[in-house]
Coordinates of C-alpha atoms and ligand atoms in Angstrom, one line a residue:
M131 CA 179.0 59.0 98.1
T132 CA 180.9 57.5 101.1
T133 CA 183.2 59.0 103.7
T134 CA 186.0 57.1 102.2
D135 CA 185.9 59.3 99.1
S136 CA 189.4 60.4 98.6
S137 CA 189.1 62.9 95.8
P138 CA 191.2 66.1 96.3
Q139 CA 189.4 68.9 98.1
H140 CA 191.2 71.7 96.2
V141 CA 192.4 73.5 99.2
H142 CA 196.0 74.4 99.8
A143 CA 197.4 73.7 103.2
E144 CA 199.2 76.5 105.0
L145 CA 202.4 75.3 106.6
L146 CA 202.8 77.2 109.9
C147 CA 205.7 77.4 112.3
A148 CA 204.6 76.8 115.9
N149 CA 204.8 80.4 117.3
E150 CA 202.2 81.6 119.8
A151 CA 200.1 83.5 117.1
N152 CA 200.0 80.4 114.9
I153 CA 199.0 78.1 117.7
Q154 CA 196.2 80.5 118.7
H155 CA 195.2 80.7 115.1
C156 CA 195.1 76.9 114.7
A157 CA 193.2 76.5 118.0
T158 CA 190.6 78.9 116.8
A159 CA 190.4 77.0 113.5
L160 CA 189.8 73.8 115.5
R161 CA 187.1 75.3 117.6
H162 CA 185.4 76.5 114.4
G163 CA 185.4 73.1 112.8
Q164 CA 188.5 73.1 110.6
L165 CA 191.2 70.4 110.4
V166 CA 194.7 71.1 111.7
A167 CA 197.6 68.7 111.4
F168 CA 200.1 69.0 114.2
P169 CA 203.2 67.2 115.6
T170 CA 203.1 64.9 118.6
E171 CA 206.0 63.0 120.1
T172 CA 204.9 59.9 118.2
V173 CA 203.8 61.0 114.7
F174 CA 201.9 63.9 113.3
G175 CA 198.1 63.9 113.9
L176 CA 195.3 65.2 111.8
G177 CA 193.1 67.0 114.3
A178 CA 189.5 68.0 114.7
A179 CA 187.8 69.2 117.9
V180 CA 185.7 66.3 119.1
T181 CA 182.7 68.6 119.4
Q182 CA 182.8 69.5 115.7
L183 CA 181.1 66.5 114.0
A184 CA 181.4 67.8 110.4
A185 CA 185.2 68.2 111.0
I186 CA 185.3 64.6 112.5
Q187 CA 183.7 63.4 109.2
G188 CA 186.3 65.5 107.3
I189 CA 189.1 63.5 108.9
F190 CA 187.8 60.3 107.5
K191 CA 187.3 61.9 104.1
A192 CA 190.7 63.5 104.0
K193 CA 192.4 60.2 105.0
G194 CA 190.2 58.0 102.9
R195 CA 189.6 56.0 106.1
P196 CA 186.6 53.9 106.8
S197 CA 184.4 55.8 109.2
E198 CA 183.9 52.9 111.6
H199 CA 187.5 53.1 112.7
P200 CA 187.7 54.9 116.0
L201 CA 189.9 57.9 116.5
I202 CA 192.1 58.8 119.5
A203 CA 191.0 61.8 121.5
H204 CA 193.9 64.0 122.7
V205 CA 193.8 66.0 125.8
A206 CA 196.1 68.5 127.5
P207 CA 198.0 67.6 130.7
G208 CA 195.7 68.0 133.6
A209 CA 192.6 68.6 131.5
A210 CA 189.4 67.5 133.2
L211 CA 188.3 64.2 131.7
T212 CA 184.8 64.4 133.2
G213 CA 182.2 63.6 130.6
W214 CA 184.7 62.5 128.0
V215 CA 185.4 59.2 129.7
A216 CA 182.8 57.4 131.8
E217 CA 185.0 57.3 134.9
V218 CA 188.6 57.8 135.9
T219 CA 189.1 54.5 137.6
P220 CA 192.1 53.9 140.0
T221 CA 193.8 51.8 137.3
M222 CA 193.4 54.6 134.7
Q223 CA 194.7 57.1 137.2
K224 CA 197.8 55.1 137.9
L225 CA 198.6 54.9 134.2
I226 CA 197.9 58.6 133.7
D227 CA 200.2 59.5 136.7
A228 CA 203.0 57.2 135.4
F229 CA 202.9 57.8 131.6
W230 CA 201.1 61.1 130.7
P231 CA 202.0 63.2 129.0
G232 CA 203.5 60.5 126.8
P233 CA 203.0 57.8 124.2
L234 CA 200.3 55.8 125.9
T235 CA 196.6 55.6 124.6
L236 CA 194.0 54.3 127.1
V237 CA 190.9 52.6 125.7
V238 CA 188.2 53.0 128.4
P239 CA 184.4 53.3 128.5
K240 CA 183.4 56.7 126.9
G241 CA 181.7 59.5 128.7
E242 CA 178.3 61.0 127.5
R243 CA 180.0 64.1 126.0
M244 CA 182.3 62.0 123.7
P245 CA 180.5 61.7 120.3
L246 CA 180.1 58.2 118.7
E247 CA 181.5 59.8 115.5
V248 CA 184.8 59.9 117.3
T249 CA 184.6 56.4 118.7
G250 CA 183.5 54.7 115.5
G251 CA 180.1 54.0 117.1
Q252 CA 181.7 52.1 120.0
N253 CA 181.0 52.8 123.7
S254 CA 184.7 53.0 124.4
V255 CA 187.2 55.8 123.6
G256 CA 190.9 55.9 123.0
I257 CA 192.3 58.8 124.9
R258 CA 195.8 60.1 125.3
C259 CA 197.8 63.1 126.5
P260 CA 200.8 63.8 124.2
S261 CA 204.1 65.2 125.5
H262 CA 205.1 67.3 122.4
T263 CA 205.3 70.9 123.4
V264 CA 203.4 72.1 120.3
A265 CA 200.6 69.5 120.8
I266 CA 200.3 70.5 124.4
A267 CA 200.1 74.3 123.6
L268 CA 197.5 73.6 120.8
L269 CA 195.4 71.4 123.1
K270 CA 195.5 73.9 125.9
A271 CA 194.5 76.7 123.6
T272 CA 191.7 74.7 122.0
G273 CA 190.1 73.8 125.4
V274 CA 188.3 70.6 124.2
P275 CA 189.7 67.2 123.3
V276 CA 191.1 66.9 119.8
A277 CA 190.5 63.7 117.8
A278 CA 193.5 62.9 115.7
P279 CA 194.5 59.8 113.8
S280 CA 197.9 59.9 112.2
A281 CA 198.0 62.5 109.4
N282 CA 198.5 60.1 106.5
R283 CA 196.3 58.7 103.9
F284 CA 194.7 55.4 105.0
G285 CA 197.1 52.5 104.8
K286 CA 200.2 54.7 104.3
V287 CA 203.2 55.3 106.6
S288 CA 202.5 57.7 109.4
P289 CA 204.1 61.1 109.0
T290 CA 207.0 62.2 111.2
R291 CA 207.7 65.5 109.3
A292 CA 205.4 68.4 108.3
S293 CA 206.7 67.8 104.8
H294 CA 205.2 64.3 104.8
V295 CA 201.8 65.7 105.8
L296 CA 202.0 68.4 103.1
A297 CA 202.8 65.8 100.4
E298 CA 199.9 63.5 101.3
L299 CA 197.2 65.8 102.6
G300 CA 198.2 69.3 101.4
D301 CA 195.4 69.4 98.9
R302 CA 192.8 68.4 101.5
I303 CA 193.4 70.3 104.8
P304 CA 193.8 74.0 105.6
F305 CA 196.5 74.0 108.2
I306 CA 199.7 72.1 109.1
L307 CA 201.6 73.2 112.3
D308 CA 205.2 72.3 112.2
G309 CA 207.5 71.7 115.3
E310 CA 210.3 69.6 116.7
V311 CA 210.7 66.2 115.0
P312 CA 208.7 63.5 116.9
E313 CA 211.0 62.0 119.5
V314 CA 209.4 58.5 119.4
G315 CA 208.6 58.1 115.7
I316 CA 206.0 55.4 115.9
E317 CA 202.4 55.5 117.1
S318 CA 201.5 55.3 120.8
T319 CA 201.1 52.1 122.7
I320 CA 197.3 51.4 123.0
V321 CA 196.2 49.6 126.2
S322 CA 192.6 48.5 126.7
L323 CA 191.2 48.8 130.2
L324 CA 187.8 47.4 129.1
N325 CA 188.3 43.9 130.5
D326 CA 189.5 42.5 133.8
Q327 CA 193.0 42.2 132.4
P328 CA 194.6 45.2 130.7
A329 CA 195.6 44.3 127.2
V330 CA 198.0 45.9 124.7
L331 CA 196.1 46.4 121.4
R332 CA 199.0 48.1 119.6
P333 CA 202.6 47.9 120.8
G334 CA 204.6 51.2 121.1
A335 CA 207.4 52.8 123.0
I336 CA 205.8 51.9 126.4
T337 CA 205.9 48.2 126.9
A338 CA 203.5 45.8 128.5
A339 CA 206.1 45.2 131.2
Q340 CA 206.3 48.8 132.0
I341 CA 202.5 49.0 132.4
E342 CA 202.6 45.8 134.5
A343 CA 205.2 47.3 136.8
V344 CA 203.0 50.3 137.5
L345 CA 199.7 48.4 137.9
G346 CA 201.1 45.4 139.7
V347 CA 198.9 43.1 137.8
P348 CA 199.6 41.0 134.6
V349 CA 199.0 42.8 131.3
K350 CA 198.3 40.9 128.1
T351 CA 201.1 41.7 125.6
H352 CA 200.2 42.5 122.0
G353 CA 201.6 39.1 121.0
E354 CA 199.0 37.4 123.3
V355 CA 196.2 39.6 122.2
S356 CA 196.8 38.9 118.5
K357 CA 196.7 35.2 119.1
T358 CA 193.2 35.5 120.6
P359 CA 190.5 34.9 118.0
N360 CA 188.2 37.9 117.5
A361 CA 190.9 40.3 118.6
N362 CA 189.4 43.7 118.1
P363 CA 189.3 44.2 114.3
R364 CA 188.5 47.9 114.7
V365 CA 192.0 48.8 115.4
S366 CA 193.2 49.9 112.0
G367 CA 196.8 49.4 113.1
A368 CA 195.8 45.7 113.6
L369 CA 195.0 45.3 109.9
E370 CA 197.7 42.9 108.5
K371 CA 198.8 45.3 105.8
H372 CA 199.2 48.8 107.1
Y373 CA 201.9 51.4 107.4
S374 CA 203.2 50.5 103.9
P375 CA 205.5 52.4 101.6
D376 CA 205.4 51.8 97.9
A377 CA 208.8 50.0 97.9
K378 CA 208.7 46.3 98.7
V379 CA 210.0 45.8 102.2
W380 CA 212.0 42.7 103.1
V381 CA 212.9 41.8 106.7
L382 CA 215.7 39.3 106.6
E383 CA 217.9 37.4 109.1
A384 CA 221.4 38.7 109.4
S385 CA 222.7 35.5 107.8
E386 CA 220.5 36.1 104.7
L387 CA 221.7 39.7 104.5
E388 CA 225.3 38.7 104.8
A389 CA 224.9 36.5 101.8
L390 CA 223.4 39.3 99.8
P391 CA 226.0 41.8 98.7
V392 CA 227.1 40.1 95.5
Q393 CA 223.6 39.1 94.6
Y394 CA 222.4 42.5 95.5
K395 CA 224.8 44.4 93.3
T396 CA 223.9 42.2 90.5
L397 CA 220.2 42.7 91.1
C398 CA 220.3 46.4 91.3
V399 CA 222.1 47.2 88.0
G400 CA 220.0 49.7 86.1
W401 CA 217.5 50.5 88.8
T402 CA 217.4 52.2 92.1
D403 CA 217.1 50.0 95.1
G404 CA 216.9 50.6 98.8
F405 CA 218.8 49.4 101.7
L406 CA 218.5 49.9 105.4
A407 CA 220.4 47.8 107.8
Q408 CA 221.5 47.9 111.4
A409 CA 224.3 45.3 110.9
D410 CA 227.7 46.8 111.1
A411 CA 228.9 44.4 108.5
L412 CA 226.6 46.0 106.0
R413 CA 227.4 49.6 106.5
E414 CA 230.0 49.8 103.8
L415 CA 227.5 49.0 101.2
H416 CA 226.8 52.2 99.2
A417 CA 227.0 53.2 95.5
D418 CA 223.6 52.8 94.0
V419 CA 222.0 51.8 97.3
L420 CA 220.5 53.8 100.0
V421 CA 222.3 52.9 103.2
E422 CA 220.7 54.2 106.4
A423 CA 223.0 52.9 109.1
L424 CA 221.4 53.0 112.5
N425 CA 222.5 52.1 115.9
N426 CA 221.3 48.8 117.1
N427 CA 218.9 50.6 119.4
A428 CA 215.2 50.1 119.2
S429 CA 214.3 53.8 120.1
D430 CA 216.7 55.1 117.4
V431 CA 215.3 52.8 114.8
A432 CA 211.7 53.7 115.7
K433 CA 212.5 57.4 115.5
A434 CA 214.0 57.0 112.0
L435 CA 211.8 54.2 110.6
Y436 CA 208.9 56.0 108.9
A437 CA 211.1 58.8 107.5
T438 CA 213.4 56.2 106.0
L439 CA 210.5 54.3 104.4
R440 CA 209.3 57.6 102.9
Q441 CA 212.8 58.4 101.7
A442 CA 212.9 55.1 99.9
D443 CA 209.7 56.0 98.1
Q444 CA 211.0 59.5 97.2
L445 CA 214.1 57.9 95.7
A446 CA 211.9 55.5 93.8
C447 CA 213.5 52.5 95.5
K448 CA 212.1 49.2 94.5
Q449 CA 213.1 47.5 97.7
V450 CA 214.1 48.2 101.3
L451 CA 216.0 45.5 103.1
F452 CA 215.9 45.3 106.9
E453 CA 217.9 43.2 109.2
K454 CA 215.4 41.4 111.4
P455 CA 215.6 42.7 114.9
E456 CA 215.6 40.5 118.0
E457 CA 212.3 39.1 119.2
T458 CA 212.6 40.9 122.5
A459 CA 210.0 43.2 124.3
Q460 CA 212.3 46.2 123.5
W461 CA 211.9 45.5 119.8
E462 CA 208.3 44.5 119.8
A463 CA 206.9 47.8 118.4
V464 CA 209.5 48.0 115.7
N465 CA 209.0 44.4 114.8
D466 CA 205.3 45.0 114.6
R467 CA 205.6 47.9 112.2
L468 CA 208.2 46.1 110.1
K469 CA 205.9 43.1 109.8
R470 CA 203.1 45.3 108.6
A471 CA 205.2 47.3 106.2
S472 CA 206.4 44.0 104.6
A473 CA 203.0 42.2 104.6
Ligands
LIG773 O1 200.6 58.0 118.5 C1 199.4 58.0 118.1 O2 198.6 57.3 118.7 C2 199.0 58.8 116.9 C3 199.1 60.3 117.3 C4 198.6 61.3 116.3 O3 198.6 60.5 118.6 N1 197.6 58.6 116.5 C5 197.3 57.4 115.9 O4 196.0 57.4 115.5 O5 198.1 56.6 115.7 P1 195.5 56.4 114.5 O6 194.0 56.7 114.2 O7 196.3 56.2 113.3 O8 195.4 55.0 115.3 C6 194.5 55.0 116.4 C7 194.3 53.6 116.8 C8 193.5 53.0 115.7 O9 194.1 51.8 115.4 C9 192.1 52.8 116.4 O10 191.4 51.8 115.8 C10 192.5 52.6 117.8 O11 193.5 53.6 117.9 N2 191.4 53.0 118.7 C11 190.9 54.2 119.0 N3 189.9 54.1 119.8 C12 189.7 52.9 120.0 C13 188.7 52.1 120.8 N4 187.7 52.7 121.4 N5 188.8 50.8 120.8 C14 189.8 50.2 120.2 N6 190.7 50.8 119.4 C15 190.7 52.1 119.4
LIG774 MG1 197.3 55.7 111.6

């Protein structure tokens, strides 16, 4: 028996709207060692109070995730960090002041109260303060940090709707809190403060340049970090294939896409195919294809990305085609998720 056992637990999740009574109910459930999925501004998280070790194990079991993968601890705005992290250094404080609440996870030396079960046995902890009003209300009512990975099965696309969580984890967890659709849509930026130079371990809505501007020192971009041998293998988001839908994802240059329509229509006869493109020229494609025309805007694409990949699976699409975004800092996080989805 391992913690990656993914057999159904035969519970049936209650889907709860985020009113005051339900938030209190879920906070009590967390304090008593139950799992609660909840919305954040990035993606839905699968939460357990960090002090409830059996519940922490339950997260790994529900997700089918290896237990040496560390979890992110979520805190309410202004919550005291004493004991949860070793020390709030001036660097950490600057980032907290600039970006919390918001989609930035800080990897720092852990405090003595933070269980190793949360950190995957490491002496560091990933900690963040989300900005979603439901997450904030839940964290305030719970009163201790809440460990929460994305509320999906291991290797699958992160959920951006309560219905996604219900479909994947509804038979394994007791409560799902609903709320406003996540504004960001992809997971938080993770920055490590463990070494002299801060380093982005996972790109997200907050870029290395923004962090650099606040700290006034150079920050290693995710691109630089991933070129370094022995880059932290414990970041599950760093696994080559992750965030995958069932449909085959292709990321193609605009020129390759422009050459596609004829071939495409020939190809898709008799079966459902998927299509997502930002290119204006491709918007008129429809019929038996799913066209999700998005603005050529990285934040809009990030917000819609995972829901679109899931939609493709729901429609039993065989393929989803993306136009390759520019290789700019603004698009780094989207490019990162597309690369993994298509690996
Ligand atoms: O936006 C987010 O960060 C979402 C929402 C729910 O907050 N959470 C999320 O969690 O994406 P998860 O578990 O899917 O990804 C957390 C990442 C993992 O790749 C994990 O390995 C990394 O954070 N991480 C956590 N603690 C770490 C540590 N001490 N050192 C290195 N990486 C760490
Ligand atoms: Mg995840």
